[in-house]
PDB file of C-alpha atoms and ligand atoms in Angstrom:
ATOM      1  CA  MET A   1     164.549   9.700 119.425  1.00  0.00           C
ATOM      2  CA  PRO A   2     167.139  11.721 121.345  1.00  0.00           C
ATOM      3  CA  ILE A   3     167.376  15.479 121.085  1.00  0.00           C
ATOM      4  CA  LYS A   4     169.479  16.599 118.116  1.00  0.00           C
ATOM      5  CA  LEU A   5     171.736  19.645 118.446  1.00  0.00           C
ATOM      6  CA  TYR A   6     172.980  21.330 115.279  1.00  0.00           C
ATOM      7  CA  PHE A   7     176.333  22.591 116.497  1.00  0.00           C
ATOM      8  CA  LEU A   8     178.472  25.092 114.604  1.00  0.00           C
ATOM      9  CA  GLN A   9     182.089  25.223 115.771  1.00  0.00           C
ATOM     10  CA  ALA A  10     183.143  28.246 117.839  1.00  0.00           C
ATOM     11  CA  SER A  11     179.584  29.411 118.424  1.00  0.00           C
ATOM     12  CA  ARG A  12     176.805  29.967 120.903  1.00  0.00           C
ATOM     13  CA  SER A  13     175.930  26.285 120.358  1.00  0.00           C
ATOM     14  CA  ILE A  14     178.095  25.500 123.402  1.00  0.00           C
ATOM     15  CA  ARG A  15     175.409  27.113 125.593  1.00  0.00           C
ATOM     16  CA  THR A  16     172.868  24.513 124.516  1.00  0.00           C
ATOM     17  CA  ALA A  17     175.290  21.586 124.773  1.00  0.00           C
ATOM     18  CA  TRP A  18     176.258  22.700 128.287  1.00  0.00           C
ATOM     19  CA  GLN A  19     172.619  22.992 129.383  1.00  0.00           C
ATOM     20  CA  ILE A  20     171.704  19.581 127.944  1.00  0.00           C
ATOM     21  CA  ASN A  21     174.663  18.032 129.787  1.00  0.00           C
ATOM     22  CA  GLU A  22     173.737  19.833 132.986  1.00  0.00           C
ATOM     23  CA  LEU A  23     170.206  18.423 132.710  1.00  0.00           C
ATOM     24  CA  GLY A  24     171.623  14.926 132.158  1.00  0.00           C
ATOM     25  CA  LEU A  25     169.784  14.401 128.860  1.00  0.00           C
ATOM     26  CA  ASP A  26     170.775  12.125 126.012  1.00  0.00           C
ATOM     27  CA  TYR A  27     171.519  13.966 122.739  1.00  0.00           C
ATOM     28  CA  ASP A  28     173.031  13.613 119.301  1.00  0.00           C
ATOM     29  CA  VAL A  29     175.313  16.271 117.872  1.00  0.00           C
ATOM     30  CA  ASN A  30     175.211  17.264 114.216  1.00  0.00           C
ATOM     31  CA  PHE A  31     178.542  19.125 114.115  1.00  0.00           C
ATOM     32  CA  SER A  32     179.908  21.414 111.433  1.00  0.00           C
ATOM     33  CA  PRO A  33     183.201  23.276 111.291  1.00  0.00           C
ATOM     34  CA  ARG A  34     183.162  26.781 109.858  1.00  0.00           C
ATOM     35  CA  GLU A  35     184.158  27.445 106.264  1.00  0.00           C
ATOM     36  CA  ASN A  36     185.857  30.825 105.766  1.00  0.00           C
ATOM     37  CA  GLY A  37     184.513  31.849 109.168  1.00  0.00           C
ATOM     38  CA  VAL A  38     180.864  31.069 108.455  1.00  0.00           C
ATOM     39  CA  ALA A  39     178.485  28.111 108.488  1.00  0.00           C
ATOM     40  CA  PRO A  40     178.520  26.000 105.296  1.00  0.00           C
ATOM     41  CA  ALA A  41     175.415  26.595 103.132  1.00  0.00           C
ATOM     42  CA  ALA A  42     174.369  22.924 103.247  1.00  0.00           C
ATOM     43  CA  PHE A  43     174.497  22.912 107.058  1.00  0.00           C
ATOM     44  CA  LYS A  44     172.368  26.069 107.196  1.00  0.00           C
ATOM     45  CA  GLN A  45     169.862  24.434 104.901  1.00  0.00           C
ATOM     46  CA  GLN A  46     169.695  21.296 107.043  1.00  0.00           C
ATOM     47  CA  ALA A  47     168.965  23.394 110.128  1.00  0.00           C
ATOM     48  CA  GLY A  48     166.307  25.485 108.367  1.00  0.00           C
ATOM     49  CA  GLY A  49     165.055  28.759 109.801  1.00  0.00           C
ATOM     50  CA  LEU A  50     167.588  31.562 109.453  1.00  0.00           C
ATOM     51  CA  GLY A  51     170.379  28.988 109.254  1.00  0.00           C
ATOM     52  CA  LYS A  52     171.853  30.089 112.574  1.00  0.00           C
ATOM     53  CA  PHE A  53     173.245  28.037 115.425  1.00  0.00           C
ATOM     54  CA  PRO A  54     172.444  26.592 117.880  1.00  0.00           C
ATOM     55  CA  THR A  55     169.436  24.868 116.354  1.00  0.00           C
ATOM     56  CA  LEU A  56     167.678  22.177 118.352  1.00  0.00           C
ATOM     57  CA  GLU A  57     165.414  19.395 117.117  1.00  0.00           C
ATOM     58  CA  ASP A  58     163.227  17.638 119.643  1.00  0.00           C
ATOM     59  CA  ASN A  59     160.270  15.343 118.936  1.00  0.00           C
ATOM     60  CA  GLY A  60     160.235  16.455 115.311  1.00  0.00           C
ATOM     61  CA  VAL A  61     160.082  20.185 116.150  1.00  0.00           C
ATOM     62  CA  MET A  62     162.882  22.664 115.361  1.00  0.00           C
ATOM     63  CA  TYR A  63     163.802  25.307 117.936  1.00  0.00           C
ATOM     64  CA  TYR A  64     165.846  28.447 117.198  1.00  0.00           C
ATOM     65  CA  GLU A  65     167.537  31.235 119.180  1.00  0.00           C
ATOM     66  CA  SER A  66     169.768  30.138 122.036  1.00  0.00           C
ATOM     67  CA  GLY A  67     167.711  32.036 124.647  1.00  0.00           C
ATOM     68  CA  ASN A  68     164.483  30.479 123.408  1.00  0.00           C
ATOM     69  CA  ILE A  69     166.115  27.023 123.345  1.00  0.00           C
ATOM     70  CA  CYS A  70     167.348  27.632 126.888  1.00  0.00           C
ATOM     71  CA  GLU A  71     163.812  28.426 128.075  1.00  0.00           C
ATOM     72  CA  TYR A  72     162.377  25.441 126.178  1.00  0.00           C
ATOM     73  CA  LEU A  73     164.856  23.007 127.750  1.00  0.00           C
ATOM     74  CA  SER A  74     164.236  24.496 131.185  1.00  0.00           C
ATOM     75  CA  ASP A  75     160.443  24.403 130.891  1.00  0.00           C
ATOM     76  CA  VAL A  76     160.301  20.861 129.540  1.00  0.00           C
ATOM     77  CA  TYR A  77     163.221  19.079 131.190  1.00  0.00           C
ATOM     78  CA  ASP A  78     164.242  21.052 134.300  1.00  0.00           C
ATOM     79  CA  THR A  79     161.440  19.633 136.413  1.00  0.00           C
ATOM     80  CA  GLN A  80     163.126  20.702 139.661  1.00  0.00           C
ATOM     81  CA  ASN A  81     163.573  24.297 138.376  1.00  0.00           C
ATOM     82  CA  ARG A  82     167.289  24.113 139.157  1.00  0.00           C
ATOM     83  CA  LEU A  83     168.393  26.333 136.264  1.00  0.00           C
ATOM     84  CA  LEU A  84     165.323  28.558 135.928  1.00  0.00           C
ATOM     85  CA  PRO A  85     162.863  29.227 138.776  1.00  0.00           C
ATOM     86  CA  PRO A  86     159.128  28.806 138.094  1.00  0.00           C
ATOM     87  CA  VAL A  87     156.813  31.335 136.420  1.00  0.00           C
ATOM     88  CA  GLY A  88     155.891  34.155 138.799  1.00  0.00           C
ATOM     89  CA  ASP A  89     158.855  33.668 141.135  1.00  0.00           C
ATOM     90  CA  PRO A  90     160.859  36.954 141.146  1.00  0.00           C
ATOM     91  CA  ALA A  91     164.053  34.854 141.061  1.00  0.00           C
ATOM     92  CA  ARG A  92     163.058  33.651 137.580  1.00  0.00           C
ATOM     93  CA  TYR A  93     163.240  37.174 136.217  1.00  0.00           C
ATOM     94  CA  LYS A  94     166.705  37.735 137.710  1.00  0.00           C
ATOM     95  CA  VAL A  95     167.852  34.715 135.701  1.00  0.00           C
ATOM     96  CA  LEU A  96     165.952  35.788 132.577  1.00  0.00           C
ATOM     97  CA  GLN A  97     167.456  39.274 132.845  1.00  0.00           C
ATOM     98  CA  TRP A  98     170.851  37.674 132.140  1.00  0.00           C
ATOM     99  CA  VAL A  99     169.455  35.248 129.554  1.00  0.00           C
ATOM    100  CA  HIS A 100     168.233  38.230 127.531  1.00  0.00           C
ATOM    101  CA  ALA A 101     171.211  40.477 128.309  1.00  0.00           C
ATOM    102  CA  SER A 102     173.596  37.834 126.979  1.00  0.00           C
ATOM    103  CA  GLU A 103     172.272  38.478 123.451  1.00  0.00           C
ATOM    104  CA  ALA A 104     170.471  41.811 123.515  1.00  0.00           C
ATOM    105  CA  THR A 105     173.113  43.756 125.422  1.00  0.00           C
ATOM    106  CA  TYR A 106     176.477  41.945 125.644  1.00  0.00           C
ATOM    107  CA  LEU A 107     176.712  40.354 122.207  1.00  0.00           C
ATOM    108  CA  LEU A 108     174.903  43.299 120.629  1.00  0.00           C
ATOM    109  CA  HIS A 109     177.702  45.580 121.789  1.00  0.00           C
ATOM    110  CA  GLY A 110     180.503  43.046 121.251  1.00  0.00           C
ATOM    111  CA  LEU A 111     179.443  42.111 117.740  1.00  0.00           C
ATOM    112  CA  ALA A 112     179.156  45.781 116.768  1.00  0.00           C
ATOM    113  CA  VAL A 113     182.933  45.928 117.296  1.00  0.00           C
ATOM    114  CA  LEU A 114     183.542  42.708 115.363  1.00  0.00           C
ATOM    115  CA  TYR A 115     181.434  43.884 112.429  1.00  0.00           C
ATOM    116  CA  ALA A 116     183.268  47.228 112.391  1.00  0.00           C
ATOM    117  CA  LYS A 117     186.593  45.331 112.231  1.00  0.00           C
ATOM    118  CA  TRP A 118     185.329  43.119 109.415  1.00  0.00           C
ATOM    119  CA  ASN A 119     183.415  45.643 107.367  1.00  0.00           C
ATOM    120  CA  GLN A 120     184.621  49.199 107.828  1.00  0.00           C
ATOM    121  CA  LYS A 121     186.618  50.060 104.714  1.00  0.00           C
ATOM    122  CA  ASP A 122     186.952  53.830 104.999  1.00  0.00           C
ATOM    123  CA  GLY A 123     187.835  56.174 107.834  1.00  0.00           C
ATOM    124  CA  ASP A 124     189.513  55.338 111.126  1.00  0.00           C
ATOM    125  CA  VAL A 125     188.294  51.961 112.368  1.00  0.00           C
ATOM    126  CA  GLN A 126     190.156  52.412 115.676  1.00  0.00           C
ATOM    127  CA  GLN A 127     188.102  55.535 116.307  1.00  0.00           C
ATOM    128  CA  THR A 128     184.903  53.621 115.574  1.00  0.00           C
ATOM    129  CA  ILE A 129     185.990  50.872 117.990  1.00  0.00           C
ATOM    130  CA  ALA A 130     186.907  53.406 120.682  1.00  0.00           C
ATOM    131  CA  GLY A 131     183.373  54.842 120.393  1.00  0.00           C
ATOM    132  CA  LEU A 132     181.727  51.412 120.469  1.00  0.00           C
ATOM    133  CA  SER A 133     183.892  50.299 123.408  1.00  0.00           C
ATOM    134  CA  LYS A 134     182.090  52.699 125.772  1.00  0.00           C
ATOM    135  CA  ASN A 135     179.028  50.455 125.831  1.00  0.00           C
ATOM    136  CA  MET A 136     181.145  47.315 126.053  1.00  0.00           C
ATOM    137  CA  ILE A 137     183.215  48.525 128.984  1.00  0.00           C
ATOM    138  CA  ASN A 138     180.110  49.764 130.781  1.00  0.00           C
ATOM    139  CA  ASP A 139     178.464  46.332 130.322  1.00  0.00           C
ATOM    140  CA  LEU A 140     181.536  44.469 131.570  1.00  0.00           C
ATOM    141  CA  ASN A 141     181.880  46.790 134.560  1.00  0.00           C
ATOM    142  CA  TYR A 142     178.260  46.042 135.461  1.00  0.00           C
ATOM    143  CA  LEU A 143     178.857  42.282 135.173  1.00  0.00           C
ATOM    144  CA  GLU A 144     181.975  42.634 137.334  1.00  0.00           C
ATOM    145  CA  SER A 145     180.036  44.529 140.007  1.00  0.00           C
ATOM    146  CA  GLU A 146     177.116  42.056 139.982  1.00  0.00           C
ATOM    147  CA  LEU A 147     179.591  39.176 140.385  1.00  0.00           C
ATOM    148  CA  GLY A 148     180.980  41.070 143.379  1.00  0.00           C
ATOM    149  CA  LYS A 149     177.490  40.891 144.966  1.00  0.00           C
ATOM    150  CA  SER A 150     177.092  37.144 144.403  1.00  0.00           C
ATOM    151  CA  ASN A 151     177.553  35.046 147.521  1.00  0.00           C
ATOM    152  CA  GLY A 152     178.842  32.072 145.541  1.00  0.00           C
ATOM    153  CA  LYS A 153     180.977  31.197 142.564  1.00  0.00           C
ATOM    154  CA  PHE A 154     178.202  31.720 140.008  1.00  0.00           C
ATOM    155  CA  LEU A 155     176.335  34.823 138.873  1.00  0.00           C
ATOM    156  CA  LEU A 156     173.373  34.370 141.190  1.00  0.00           C
ATOM    157  CA  GLY A 157     174.940  32.553 144.123  1.00  0.00           C
ATOM    158  CA  ASP A 158     176.479  29.169 144.709  1.00  0.00           C
ATOM    159  CA  LYS A 159     174.374  27.262 142.176  1.00  0.00           C
ATOM    160  CA  LEU A 160     174.688  27.246 138.411  1.00  0.00           C
ATOM    161  CA  THR A 161     171.668  28.756 136.627  1.00  0.00           C
ATOM    162  CA  ALA A 162     170.635  29.521 133.062  1.00  0.00           C
ATOM    163  CA  ALA A 163     172.132  32.984 133.671  1.00  0.00           C
ATOM    164  CA  ASP A 164     175.642  31.465 133.766  1.00  0.00           C
ATOM    165  CA  ILE A 165     174.971  29.173 130.816  1.00  0.00           C
ATOM    166  CA  MET A 166     173.868  32.050 128.580  1.00  0.00           C
ATOM    167  CA  MET A 167     176.232  34.759 129.812  1.00  0.00           C
ATOM    168  CA  HIS A 168     179.359  32.594 129.827  1.00  0.00           C
ATOM    169  CA  PHE A 169     179.656  32.412 126.025  1.00  0.00           C
ATOM    170  CA  SER A 170     179.037  36.149 125.627  1.00  0.00           C
ATOM    171  CA  ALA A 171     181.698  37.151 128.138  1.00  0.00           C
ATOM    172  CA  ARG A 172     184.278  34.568 127.052  1.00  0.00           C
ATOM    173  CA  PHE A 173     183.820  35.492 123.381  1.00  0.00           C
ATOM    174  CA  ILE A 174     184.095  39.237 124.057  1.00  0.00           C
ATOM    175  CA  LEU A 175     187.242  38.787 126.155  1.00  0.00           C
ATOM    176  CA  VAL A 176     188.977  36.271 123.881  1.00  0.00           C
ATOM    177  CA  ARG A 177     188.304  38.349 120.750  1.00  0.00           C
ATOM    178  CA  GLU A 178     189.046  41.614 122.673  1.00  0.00           C
ATOM    179  CA  LEU A 179     185.869  43.247 121.385  1.00  0.00           C
ATOM    180  CA  GLY A 180     186.066  46.836 122.592  1.00  0.00           C
ATOM    181  CA  THR A 181     187.817  45.876 125.811  1.00  0.00           C
ATOM    182  CA  MET A 182     190.613  48.401 125.178  1.00  0.00           C
ATOM    183  CA  GLY A 183     193.222  46.374 127.077  1.00  0.00           C
ATOM    184  CA  LYS A 184     191.214  46.353 130.322  1.00  0.00           C
ATOM    185  CA  THR A 185     190.794  43.276 132.517  1.00  0.00           C
ATOM    186  CA  TRP A 186     187.978  42.186 134.841  1.00  0.00           C
ATOM    187  CA  PRO A 187     189.264  39.766 137.505  1.00  0.00           C
ATOM    188  CA  LYS A 188     185.859  38.676 138.854  1.00  0.00           C
ATOM    189  CA  ILE A 189     184.587  37.939 135.361  1.00  0.00           C
ATOM    190  CA  GLU A 190     187.716  35.895 134.645  1.00  0.00           C
ATOM    191  CA  GLU A 191     187.291  33.939 137.894  1.00  0.00           C
ATOM    192  CA  TRP A 192     183.598  33.265 137.207  1.00  0.00           C
ATOM    193  CA  LEU A 193     184.383  32.117 133.643  1.00  0.00           C
ATOM    194  CA  ASN A 194     186.984  29.724 135.024  1.00  0.00           C
ATOM    195  CA  ASN A 195     184.516  28.421 137.629  1.00  0.00           C
ATOM    196  CA  SER A 196     181.942  27.882 134.894  1.00  0.00           C
ATOM    197  CA  GLU A 197     184.420  26.033 132.694  1.00  0.00           C
ATOM    198  CA  ALA A 198     185.434  23.839 135.642  1.00  0.00           C
ATOM    199  CA  THR A 199     181.907  22.380 136.000  1.00  0.00           C
ATOM    200  CA  ALA A 200     181.588  18.721 135.012  1.00  0.00           C
ATOM    201  CA  SER A 201     178.701  19.540 132.661  1.00  0.00           C
ATOM    202  CA  TYR A 202     180.673  22.209 130.771  1.00  0.00           C
ATOM    203  CA  LYS A 203     183.659  19.886 130.410  1.00  0.00           C
ATOM    204  CA  ALA A 204     181.405  17.071 129.175  1.00  0.00           C
ATOM    205  CA  ALA A 205     179.811  19.425 126.635  1.00  0.00           C
ATOM    206  CA  VAL A 206     183.220  20.458 125.297  1.00  0.00           C
ATOM    207  CA  GLU A 207     184.339  16.854 125.094  1.00  0.00           C
ATOM    208  CA  LYS A 208     181.182  15.739 123.302  1.00  0.00           C
ATOM    209  CA  THR A 209     181.077  18.596 120.781  1.00  0.00           C
ATOM    210  CA  GLY A 210     184.733  19.535 120.280  1.00  0.00           C
ATOM    211  CA  HIS A 211     183.871  23.191 120.991  1.00  0.00           C
ATOM    212  CA  LYS A 212     186.855  25.489 120.587  1.00  0.00           C
ATOM    213  CA  LEU A 213     186.917  29.273 120.348  1.00  0.00           C
TER     214      LEU A 213
HETATM  215  N1  GSH B 301     170.579  35.307 118.466  1.00  0.00           N
HETATM  216  C1  GSH B 301     170.940  34.034 117.904  1.00  0.00           C
HETATM  217  C2  GSH B 301     172.230  34.187 117.125  1.00  0.00           C
HETATM  218  C3  GSH B 301     172.589  32.952 116.359  1.00  0.00           C
HETATM  219  C4  GSH B 301     173.829  33.178 115.521  1.00  0.00           C
HETATM  220  O1  GSH B 301     173.995  34.221 114.876  1.00  0.00           O
HETATM  221  N2  GSH B 301     174.721  32.191 115.532  1.00  0.00           N
HETATM  222  C5  GSH B 301     175.939  32.296 114.765  1.00  0.00           C
HETATM  223  C6  GSH B 301     177.068  31.570 115.487  1.00  0.00           C
HETATM  224  S1  GSH B 301     177.410  32.146 117.087  1.00  0.00           S
HETATM  225  C7  GSH B 301     175.778  31.600 113.438  1.00  0.00           C
HETATM  226  O2  GSH B 301     175.009  30.662 113.313  1.00  0.00           O
HETATM  227  N3  GSH B 301     176.524  32.017 112.443  1.00  0.00           N
HETATM  228  C8  GSH B 301     176.651  31.269 111.234  1.00  0.00           C
HETATM  229  C9  GSH B 301     176.586  32.051 110.006  1.00  0.00           C
HETATM  230  O3  GSH B 301     175.895  33.074 109.999  1.00  0.00           O
HETATM  231  O4  GSH B 301     177.216  31.632 109.056  1.00  0.00           O
HETATM  232  C10 GSH B 301     171.057  33.007 119.035  1.00  0.00           C
HETATM  233  O5  GSH B 301     171.211  33.406 120.197  1.00  0.00           O
HETATM  234  O6  GSH B 301     170.954  31.790 118.775  1.00  0.00           O
END
């Protein structure tokens, strides 16, 4: 049975679809649009766990958390270690640094802004956002400077890695939704996002899933 990807529209699920396409694997997509901005209850129930997406089903086992799914797919299907170097190789931990940062730093800081916009009822929300934007701008400046050190069109050189696959959604989402960016622009980030989106595997993932932010 092929891998099944539970894909919520406009979500991190695109990371998993992109990686599966990059690895050349066969997969089925169980797609759901959002309802009032969130995942429909029945879709959450089907996926189990916390009811968050992406969710991956492979050989009867459910996998959760996009970073965990990324490591699972790499360990099991990336036999040449193209996207994630082997255990013990220092290069692996450079990639994993970004895999973890994509959630634990970039989206942590970006979503803080989104949740303030959605939920703050009293006081000056713009002041809250201005405070939260300090972390966000610092993070994006760091990404910009690391891209400046890359000797290729991807984060860690001229080859796509799991670092790009995980970080792409975080950066694109933060920039498109203007989460604490305070009108600033980051040209190297923009160029890298465009390079990522120009890969055949990313395009195939978008075509297969209908992903749209
Ligand atoms: N840390 C998790 C976050 C998963 C998550 O929160 N996904 C969002 C979409 S990007 C979701 O499923 N939201 C649906 C909802 O809560 O209704 C991961 O990386 O997979």
